[in-house]
Coordinates of C-alpha atoms in Angstrom, one line a residue:
X1 CA -55.0 -27.4 -75.9
X2 CA -51.6 -28.9 -75.0
X3 CA -48.6 -27.8 -73.0
X4 CA -45.4 -26.8 -75.0
X5 CA -43.6 -30.0 -73.7
X6 CA -46.7 -32.1 -74.8
X7 CA -46.9 -33.7 -71.4
X8 CA -50.3 -32.1 -70.4
X9 CA -53.5 -31.3 -72.3
X10 CA -57.0 -29.9 -71.8
X11 CA -59.5 -32.6 -72.4
X12 CA -63.3 -32.7 -72.6
X13 CA -65.2 -35.9 -73.0
X14 CA -68.9 -36.7 -73.4
X15 CA -70.7 -40.1 -73.1
X16 CA -74.2 -41.6 -72.5
X17 CA -74.8 -43.9 -69.5
X18 CA -78.2 -45.4 -69.0
X19 CA -79.6 -43.1 -71.5
X20 CA -78.3 -40.0 -69.8
X21 CA -75.7 -37.7 -71.3
X22 CA -72.8 -36.9 -69.1
X23 CA -69.6 -35.0 -69.6
X24 CA -66.3 -34.3 -67.8
X25 CA -63.3 -32.1 -68.6
X26 CA -60.1 -31.0 -67.0
X27 CA -56.3 -31.2 -67.4
X28 CA -54.9 -34.6 -68.0
X29 CA -51.5 -36.2 -68.4
X30 CA -51.0 -36.8 -72.0
X31 CA -49.2 -40.2 -72.0
X32 CA -50.7 -41.6 -68.8
X33 CA -53.5 -44.2 -69.4
X34 CA -56.0 -45.1 -68.2
X35 CA -57.3 -42.5 -65.7
X36 CA -55.1 -39.6 -66.7
X37 CA -57.2 -36.8 -65.3
X38 CA -55.4 -34.6 -62.8
X39 CA -58.3 -32.4 -61.9
X40 CA -61.7 -31.6 -63.4
X41 CA -63.5 -28.4 -64.5
X42 CA -66.6 -29.8 -62.9
X43 CA -67.7 -28.1 -59.6
X44 CA -66.6 -31.5 -58.0
X45 CA -64.7 -34.6 -59.2
X46 CA -67.9 -36.0 -60.6
X47 CA -69.4 -35.9 -64.1
X48 CA -71.8 -33.2 -65.2
X49 CA -75.3 -34.5 -66.3
X50 CA -75.8 -32.8 -69.6
X51 CA -74.4 -32.4 -73.2
X52 CA -72.5 -30.2 -75.5
X53 CA -69.9 -29.4 -72.9
X54 CA -67.4 -26.7 -73.7
X55 CA -64.6 -24.6 -72.1
X56 CA -65.2 -21.0 -73.0
X57 CA -63.0 -18.0 -72.5
X58 CA -65.4 -15.1 -72.5
X59 CA -64.9 -11.6 -73.8
X60 CA -64.9 -10.3 -70.1
X61 CA -62.0 -12.6 -69.2
X62 CA -64.0 -15.3 -67.4
X63 CA -63.1 -18.9 -68.2
X64 CA -66.3 -21.1 -67.9
X65 CA -67.1 -24.7 -68.3
X66 CA -70.5 -24.7 -69.9
X67 CA -73.1 -27.4 -70.8
X68 CA -76.6 -28.0 -71.9
X69 CA -78.8 -29.6 -69.0
X70 CA -81.2 -32.4 -69.7
X71 CA -84.6 -31.4 -71.2
X72 CA -87.0 -30.7 -68.4
X73 CA -90.1 -32.8 -67.7
X74 CA -92.4 -30.0 -69.1
X75 CA -90.5 -30.2 -72.4
X76 CA -89.3 -26.7 -72.5
X77 CA -85.9 -26.1 -74.1
X78 CA -82.9 -26.1 -71.8
X79 CA -80.7 -23.0 -71.7
X80 CA -76.9 -23.2 -71.3
X81 CA -75.6 -23.7 -67.7
X82 CA -72.3 -23.1 -66.0
X83 CA -70.7 -25.9 -64.0
X84 CA -67.6 -23.9 -63.1
X85 CA -66.0 -20.6 -63.9
X86 CA -63.2 -18.3 -62.8
X87 CA -63.7 -14.9 -61.0
X88 CA -61.6 -12.9 -63.5
X89 CA -63.9 -10.5 -65.1
X90 CA -62.4 -7.1 -65.7
X91 CA -58.8 -8.3 -64.9
X92 CA -57.5 -7.8 -68.5
X93 CA -57.3 -11.4 -69.4
X94 CA -56.0 -12.0 -73.0
X95 CA -54.9 -15.5 -73.2
X96 CA -55.4 -19.1 -71.8
X97 CA -52.1 -21.1 -71.6
X98 CA -51.3 -24.6 -70.3
X99 CA -47.8 -24.6 -68.7
X100 CA -45.3 -27.4 -68.9
X101 CA -46.1 -28.4 -65.3
X102 CA -49.8 -28.9 -65.9
X103 CA -50.8 -25.5 -64.6
X104 CA -53.5 -23.9 -66.6
X105 CA -53.3 -20.1 -66.4
X106 CA -54.9 -17.0 -67.6
X107 CA -52.5 -14.1 -68.6
X108 CA -53.0 -10.4 -69.3
X109 CA -51.3 -8.3 -72.1
X110 CA -48.1 -8.1 -70.1
X111 CA -47.8 -11.8 -69.7
X112 CA -48.6 -11.6 -66.0
X113 CA -50.6 -14.6 -64.5
X114 CA -54.1 -13.3 -63.2
X115 CA -55.4 -16.8 -62.5
X116 CA -53.9 -20.3 -62.2
X117 CA -55.4 -23.7 -61.6
X118 CA -52.7 -24.6 -59.1
X119 CA -54.0 -22.0 -56.6
X120 CA -57.8 -22.7 -56.9
X121 CA -58.3 -26.3 -57.6
X122 CA -59.3 -28.4 -54.5
X123 CA -60.2 -31.9 -55.8
X124 CA -57.4 -33.9 -57.3
X125 CA -56.8 -37.4 -58.7
X126 CA -53.0 -36.9 -59.0
X127 CA -50.7 -34.4 -57.2
X128 CA -48.5 -33.0 -60.1
X129 CA -44.8 -32.7 -59.4
X130 CA -44.2 -29.0 -58.4
X131 CA -47.8 -28.4 -57.2
X132 CA -48.0 -26.8 -53.8
X133 CA -50.5 -29.1 -52.0
X134 CA -52.3 -27.1 -49.2
X135 CA -54.8 -28.1 -46.6
X136 CA -57.8 -27.0 -48.7
X137 CA -56.9 -29.6 -51.3
X138 CA -58.0 -33.3 -51.3
X139 CA -56.4 -36.2 -53.3
X140 CA -58.8 -39.0 -54.1
X141 CA -58.2 -42.5 -55.3
X142 CA -59.9 -43.5 -58.5
X143 CA -62.9 -45.5 -59.5
X144 CA -63.0 -46.0 -63.4
X145 CA -65.8 -44.1 -64.8
X146 CA -65.3 -43.7 -68.6
X147 CA -62.2 -44.1 -70.7
X148 CA -59.6 -41.9 -68.9
X149 CA -62.1 -40.4 -66.4
X150 CA -62.7 -41.3 -62.9
X151 CA -64.9 -40.6 -59.8
X152 CA -63.5 -40.6 -56.2
X153 CA -63.3 -44.0 -54.5
X154 CA -62.9 -45.0 -50.8
X155 CA -59.7 -43.3 -49.9
X156 CA -58.5 -39.8 -49.8
X157 CA -55.6 -37.7 -48.6
X158 CA -55.1 -34.1 -47.3
X159 CA -52.9 -31.9 -45.2
X160 CA -53.8 -32.2 -41.5
X161 CA -53.9 -29.4 -39.0
X162 CA -50.7 -30.8 -37.3
X163 CA -48.6 -30.5 -40.5
X164 CA -48.7 -34.1 -41.7
X165 CA -50.4 -35.7 -44.6
X166 CA -53.4 -37.8 -43.4
X167 CA -54.7 -40.7 -45.3
X168 CA -58.4 -41.6 -44.6
X169 CA -61.4 -43.4 -45.7
X170 CA -63.9 -41.1 -47.3
X171 CA -67.1 -42.7 -45.8
X172 CA -66.2 -42.0 -42.2
X173 CA -62.9 -40.0 -42.4
X174 CA -61.0 -42.7 -40.4
X175 CA -57.3 -41.9 -40.5
X176 CA -55.4 -45.0 -41.3
X177 CA -51.9 -43.6 -42.0
X178 CA -50.0 -40.3 -41.7
X179 CA -46.9 -39.0 -43.4
X180 CA -44.9 -36.1 -41.9
X181 CA -41.4 -34.9 -41.2
X182 CA -42.1 -34.7 -37.4
X183 CA -44.0 -38.1 -37.4
X184 CA -42.6 -40.9 -35.4
X185 CA -44.1 -43.4 -38.0
X186 CA -41.6 -42.0 -40.6
X187 CA -38.1 -42.8 -39.0
X188 CA -36.4 -41.8 -42.3
X189 CA -37.9 -38.3 -42.3
X190 CA -35.4 -35.5 -42.4
X191 CA -36.5 -32.6 -40.2
X192 CA -34.9 -29.2 -39.7
X193 CA -37.2 -27.9 -36.8
X194 CA -40.5 -28.5 -35.1
X195 CA -42.5 -25.8 -37.0
X196 CA -45.9 -27.0 -38.4
X197 CA -45.9 -27.6 -42.2
X198 CA -48.5 -25.8 -44.3
X199 CA -48.1 -27.6 -47.6
X200 CA -46.0 -30.2 -49.4
X201 CA -44.5 -30.3 -52.9
X202 CA -43.8 -33.6 -54.7
X203 CA -40.3 -33.7 -56.2
X204 CA -37.8 -36.5 -55.7
X205 CA -39.1 -36.6 -52.2
X206 CA -42.2 -35.3 -50.4
X207 CA -40.9 -31.8 -49.2
X208 CA -42.7 -30.1 -46.3
X209 CA -42.9 -26.3 -46.2
X210 CA -44.0 -23.6 -43.7
X211 CA -46.5 -20.9 -44.9
X212 CA -43.5 -18.7 -45.6
X213 CA -42.0 -21.2 -47.9
X214 CA -39.3 -22.4 -45.6
X215 CA -38.3 -26.1 -46.1
X216 CA -38.9 -28.0 -43.0
X217 CA -37.7 -31.4 -44.3
X218 CA -38.5 -34.2 -46.5
X219 CA -39.8 -37.8 -46.6
X220 CA -37.9 -39.9 -49.2
X221 CA -39.6 -42.2 -51.6
X222 CA -38.8 -45.9 -51.6
X223 CA -36.8 -46.2 -54.7
X224 CA -36.6 -49.7 -56.3
X225 CA -33.0 -50.9 -56.3
X226 CA -33.1 -52.0 -60.0
X227 CA -34.6 -48.8 -61.2
X228 CA -33.1 -45.6 -59.8
X229 CA -35.2 -42.5 -59.4
X230 CA -35.1 -40.5 -62.5
X231 CA -34.4 -36.8 -62.9
X232 CA -37.0 -34.7 -61.2
X233 CA -38.3 -33.4 -64.6
X234 CA -39.4 -36.9 -65.5
X235 CA -41.8 -37.3 -62.6
X236 CA -45.5 -37.1 -63.0
X237 CA -46.5 -36.8 -59.4
X238 CA -48.3 -38.8 -56.7
X239 CA -51.7 -40.6 -56.7
X240 CA -53.7 -42.7 -54.4
X241 CA -54.5 -46.2 -55.7
X242 CA -57.5 -48.3 -54.8
X243 CA -55.5 -50.3 -52.3
X244 CA -55.0 -47.2 -50.3
X245 CA -51.3 -46.6 -50.9
X246 CA -49.9 -43.2 -52.0
X247 CA -47.4 -43.8 -54.8
X248 CA -45.2 -41.7 -57.1
X249 CA -45.2 -42.5 -60.8
X250 CA -43.3 -41.6 -63.9
X251 CA -43.3 -42.8 -67.5
X252 CA -41.0 -45.6 -68.7
X253 CA -38.5 -44.3 -71.2
X254 CA -39.1 -47.1 -73.7
X255 CA -42.9 -46.7 -73.4
X256 CA -44.4 -43.5 -72.1
X257 CA -47.8 -45.3 -71.6
X258 CA -46.2 -47.6 -69.1
X259 CA -45.6 -46.2 -65.7
X260 CA -43.2 -47.1 -63.0
X261 CA -44.4 -46.7 -59.4
X262 CA -42.7 -45.9 -56.2
X263 CA -44.3 -46.1 -52.7
X264 CA -44.7 -43.0 -50.8
X265 CA -46.6 -44.1 -47.7
X266 CA -44.8 -47.3 -47.2
X267 CA -47.9 -49.2 -46.0
X268 CA -46.9 -52.9 -46.1
X269 CA -48.8 -54.4 -43.2
X270 CA -51.8 -56.5 -44.2
X271 CA -53.9 -55.1 -41.5
X272 CA -53.0 -51.5 -42.1
X273 CA -55.5 -51.1 -44.9
X274 CA -59.0 -50.4 -43.4
X275 CA -60.9 -52.2 -46.1
X276 CA -58.9 -55.5 -45.9
X277 CA -61.7 -57.0 -43.8
X278 CA -65.4 -56.3 -43.4
X279 CA -67.2 -53.8 -41.2
X280 CA -66.4 -54.0 -37.5
X281 CA -63.9 -56.8 -38.2
X282 CA -60.7 -57.7 -36.4
X283 CA -57.7 -58.3 -38.5
X284 CA -54.8 -60.6 -37.5
X285 CA -51.4 -59.7 -39.0
X286 CA -49.7 -62.9 -38.2
X287 CA -52.4 -65.1 -39.7
X288 CA -53.6 -62.6 -42.3
X289 CA -57.1 -63.5 -41.4
X290 CA -60.3 -61.6 -40.4
X291 CA -62.6 -62.3 -37.4
X292 CA -65.3 -60.8 -35.3
X293 CA -65.1 -59.2 -31.9
X294 CA -66.7 -60.8 -28.9
X295 CA -70.5 -60.4 -29.1
X296 CA -70.5 -60.4 -33.0
X297 CA -70.8 -63.1 -35.5
X298 CA -69.3 -63.4 -39.0
X299 CA -71.6 -63.0 -41.9
X300 CA -70.7 -63.5 -45.6
X301 CA -74.0 -62.1 -46.8
X302 CA -73.8 -58.5 -47.8
X303 CA -76.9 -56.6 -46.8
X304 CA -78.9 -54.6 -49.3
X305 CA -77.0 -51.3 -49.7
X306 CA -79.2 -48.4 -48.4
X307 CA -76.5 -45.8 -48.3
X308 CA -77.5 -42.4 -49.8
X309 CA -74.1 -40.6 -49.8
X310 CA -71.6 -41.3 -52.5
X311 CA -68.6 -42.1 -50.3
X312 CA -70.5 -44.8 -48.2
X313 CA -71.9 -46.4 -51.3
X314 CA -68.6 -46.8 -52.8
X315 CA -67.1 -48.3 -49.6
X316 CA -70.0 -50.4 -48.4
X317 CA -71.4 -51.6 -51.8
X318 CA -68.3 -53.4 -53.2
X319 CA -70.4 -55.6 -55.6
X320 CA -71.8 -52.4 -57.2
X321 CA -68.7 -50.3 -57.4
X322 CA -66.1 -53.1 -57.5
X323 CA -64.2 -51.7 -54.6
X324 CA -62.0 -54.0 -52.5
X325 CA -63.9 -57.2 -51.8
X326 CA -64.9 -57.8 -48.2
X327 CA -64.1 -61.3 -46.9
X328 CA -66.9 -61.0 -44.5
X329 CA -68.7 -58.5 -42.2
X330 CA -69.5 -58.6 -38.5
X331 CA -73.0 -58.4 -37.3
X332 CA -74.3 -58.4 -33.6
X333 CA -74.9 -61.8 -32.3
X334 CA -77.4 -60.6 -29.7
X335 CA -79.4 -57.3 -29.3
X336 CA -77.8 -56.7 -26.0
X337 CA -74.8 -57.9 -24.1
X338 CA -72.4 -56.6 -21.4
X339 CA -69.2 -54.6 -22.1
X340 CA -66.4 -56.9 -23.2
X341 CA -62.7 -55.8 -23.3
X342 CA -60.6 -56.5 -26.5
X343 CA -57.2 -55.4 -27.6
X344 CA -57.0 -53.5 -30.9
X345 CA -54.4 -51.3 -32.6
X346 CA -55.1 -48.3 -34.9
X347 CA -53.5 -44.8 -35.4
X348 CA -54.6 -41.7 -33.5
X349 CA -57.5 -39.9 -34.9
X350 CA -57.1 -36.1 -35.4
X351 CA -60.8 -35.2 -35.6
X352 CA -61.8 -35.8 -32.0
X353 CA -63.4 -34.1 -29.0
X354 CA -61.9 -33.5 -25.6
X355 CA -63.8 -35.5 -23.0
X356 CA -63.4 -36.3 -19.3
X357 CA -64.1 -40.0 -19.4
X358 CA -64.9 -43.0 -21.4
X359 CA -68.5 -42.7 -20.3
X360 CA -68.6 -39.2 -21.7
X361 CA -67.4 -40.3 -25.0
X362 CA -70.0 -43.1 -25.2
X363 CA -72.6 -40.4 -24.2
X364 CA -71.6 -38.1 -27.1
X365 CA -72.0 -41.0 -29.5
X366 CA -75.5 -41.8 -28.1
X367 CA -76.6 -38.2 -28.6
X368 CA -75.4 -38.0 -32.2
X369 CA -77.8 -39.5 -34.7
X370 CA -75.0 -40.3 -37.2
X371 CA -72.6 -41.9 -34.7
X372 CA -72.4 -45.7 -34.7
X373 CA -68.9 -46.1 -33.3
X374 CA -66.7 -44.0 -30.8
X375 CA -63.0 -44.3 -30.2
X376 CA -61.7 -43.1 -26.8
X377 CA -58.0 -42.3 -26.1
X378 CA -57.4 -42.2 -22.4
X379 CA -53.9 -40.7 -22.8
X380 CA -55.2 -37.5 -24.5
X381 CA -58.8 -37.7 -23.2
X382 CA -60.1 -37.5 -26.7
X383 CA -63.1 -39.0 -28.3
X384 CA -63.7 -39.6 -32.1
X385 CA -67.1 -40.4 -33.5
X386 CA -67.8 -42.4 -36.7
X387 CA -70.9 -43.5 -38.7
X388 CA -69.1 -46.8 -39.5
X389 CA -65.9 -48.6 -38.7
X390 CA -64.0 -51.0 -40.9
X391 CA -61.0 -53.1 -40.2
X392 CA -59.3 -52.8 -36.8
X393 CA -56.0 -54.6 -36.3
X394 CA -55.3 -57.0 -33.3
X395 CA -51.9 -56.5 -31.6
X396 CA -48.9 -58.2 -33.1
X397 CA -45.2 -58.0 -33.0
X398 CA -45.3 -55.0 -35.3
X399 CA -47.6 -52.9 -33.2
X400 CA -48.4 -52.2 -29.6
X401 CA -51.5 -53.3 -27.7
X402 CA -54.2 -50.9 -26.8
X403 CA -56.9 -52.0 -24.4
X404 CA -60.4 -51.3 -25.8
X405 CA -64.0 -52.1 -24.9
X406 CA -66.6 -53.1 -27.4
X407 CA -70.3 -52.4 -26.5
X408 CA -73.6 -53.1 -28.1
X409 CA -75.9 -50.4 -26.7
X410 CA -79.5 -49.6 -27.4
X411 CA -80.3 -45.9 -27.4
X412 CA -83.8 -44.4 -27.1
X413 CA -84.3 -41.0 -28.8
X414 CA -86.6 -38.3 -27.8
X415 CA -88.9 -39.2 -30.7
X416 CA -89.3 -42.6 -29.4
X417 CA -87.2 -44.4 -32.0
X418 CA -84.5 -46.8 -31.1
X419 CA -81.2 -47.6 -32.7
X420 CA -78.2 -49.8 -31.9
X421 CA -74.8 -48.1 -31.5
X422 CA -71.4 -49.8 -31.4
X423 CA -68.7 -48.1 -29.3
X424 CA -65.1 -49.0 -29.6
X425 CA -63.5 -47.5 -26.5
X426 CA -59.7 -47.6 -26.6
X427 CA -57.2 -47.0 -23.9
X428 CA -54.1 -45.7 -25.8
X429 CA -53.2 -45.0 -29.4
X430 CA -50.6 -46.9 -31.4
X431 CA -48.7 -45.5 -34.4
X432 CA -48.3 -47.5 -37.6

């Protein structure tokens, strides 16, 4: 199935990896290669383990992505399974249509839309131009999987509760950049008032809207001087790339398979990317080098990856998933040492707790089995907990200094087990 303007198509692919049949399907941009998939029919942005995948519009009006699971160990035959389906039974669905903006819709006899992908999809690899991108949606960067299909990488983007786009690492949800019309880090942003934005639409700019559809303002793209931004109808949309930048792209007129890119997020600082150095590393913008905080030593040996969740594996196992190469990683030089102050710089973290003191922040981390790092902001008395931290920037001419304390602490749990926890306790936030 293809849209009338031939820009979008429904695509289903099946392949065998390590002897296991897998499949994936969704709406893709016709001319964009590789990694053309915008969103997937799968229940998440990962392939289905099975064969004979098909998109089926049933007689009751339900659209379902079906497949045959692998043969069970007992050898009994596998029945058809459903990875994803619409809740449209009994709504008079008569037709399935792919619109010229990439929106897959179900319509009734009167031509009315009873279901549309733009209102129900949550996991994206590209924000199509014209899509209303709400807080329940997430944009992922791509890791090549098979042909034009991808799985989520280390970076992601979503609408934050304060009305700005937040760009974060998936493994620990560390926010490394924000984009918003009321954001001091976006001096070129055009703002109409201080109402919180609920969604954005990618057009020639990133337009921010209230829940009632009132335009609050926009953040312009950085247009290349030798290639003016085209008519809005030529735009494909915005996507995250493996370097962590959000970019707009469109096809080149001479060659539709070649795409021109424009930066949205405007991240140009070497140290602004959280994966530029190793875990718990300090990044120096002036020398473009990585080092370790006091009490840590540099290690070029990557430890055996024991991560069980997908996001951490892809960010902490770069040799396996070909993610950005870590120059090094920092490991404790000693099992115990005293608190040592360091100066670091990184953006405010929205997912934090209100605490009374730095000690309370550290205590919260010690009582949380998944916490290995804590960030304390004395200006707002907030504490953010993380399972892991990547690059932290040292102060430079481009950013302000924030006093922080790095601690190696040994916690004893009630069950008698011990673990080491790293606490980065900062004095004040800086904006990138």
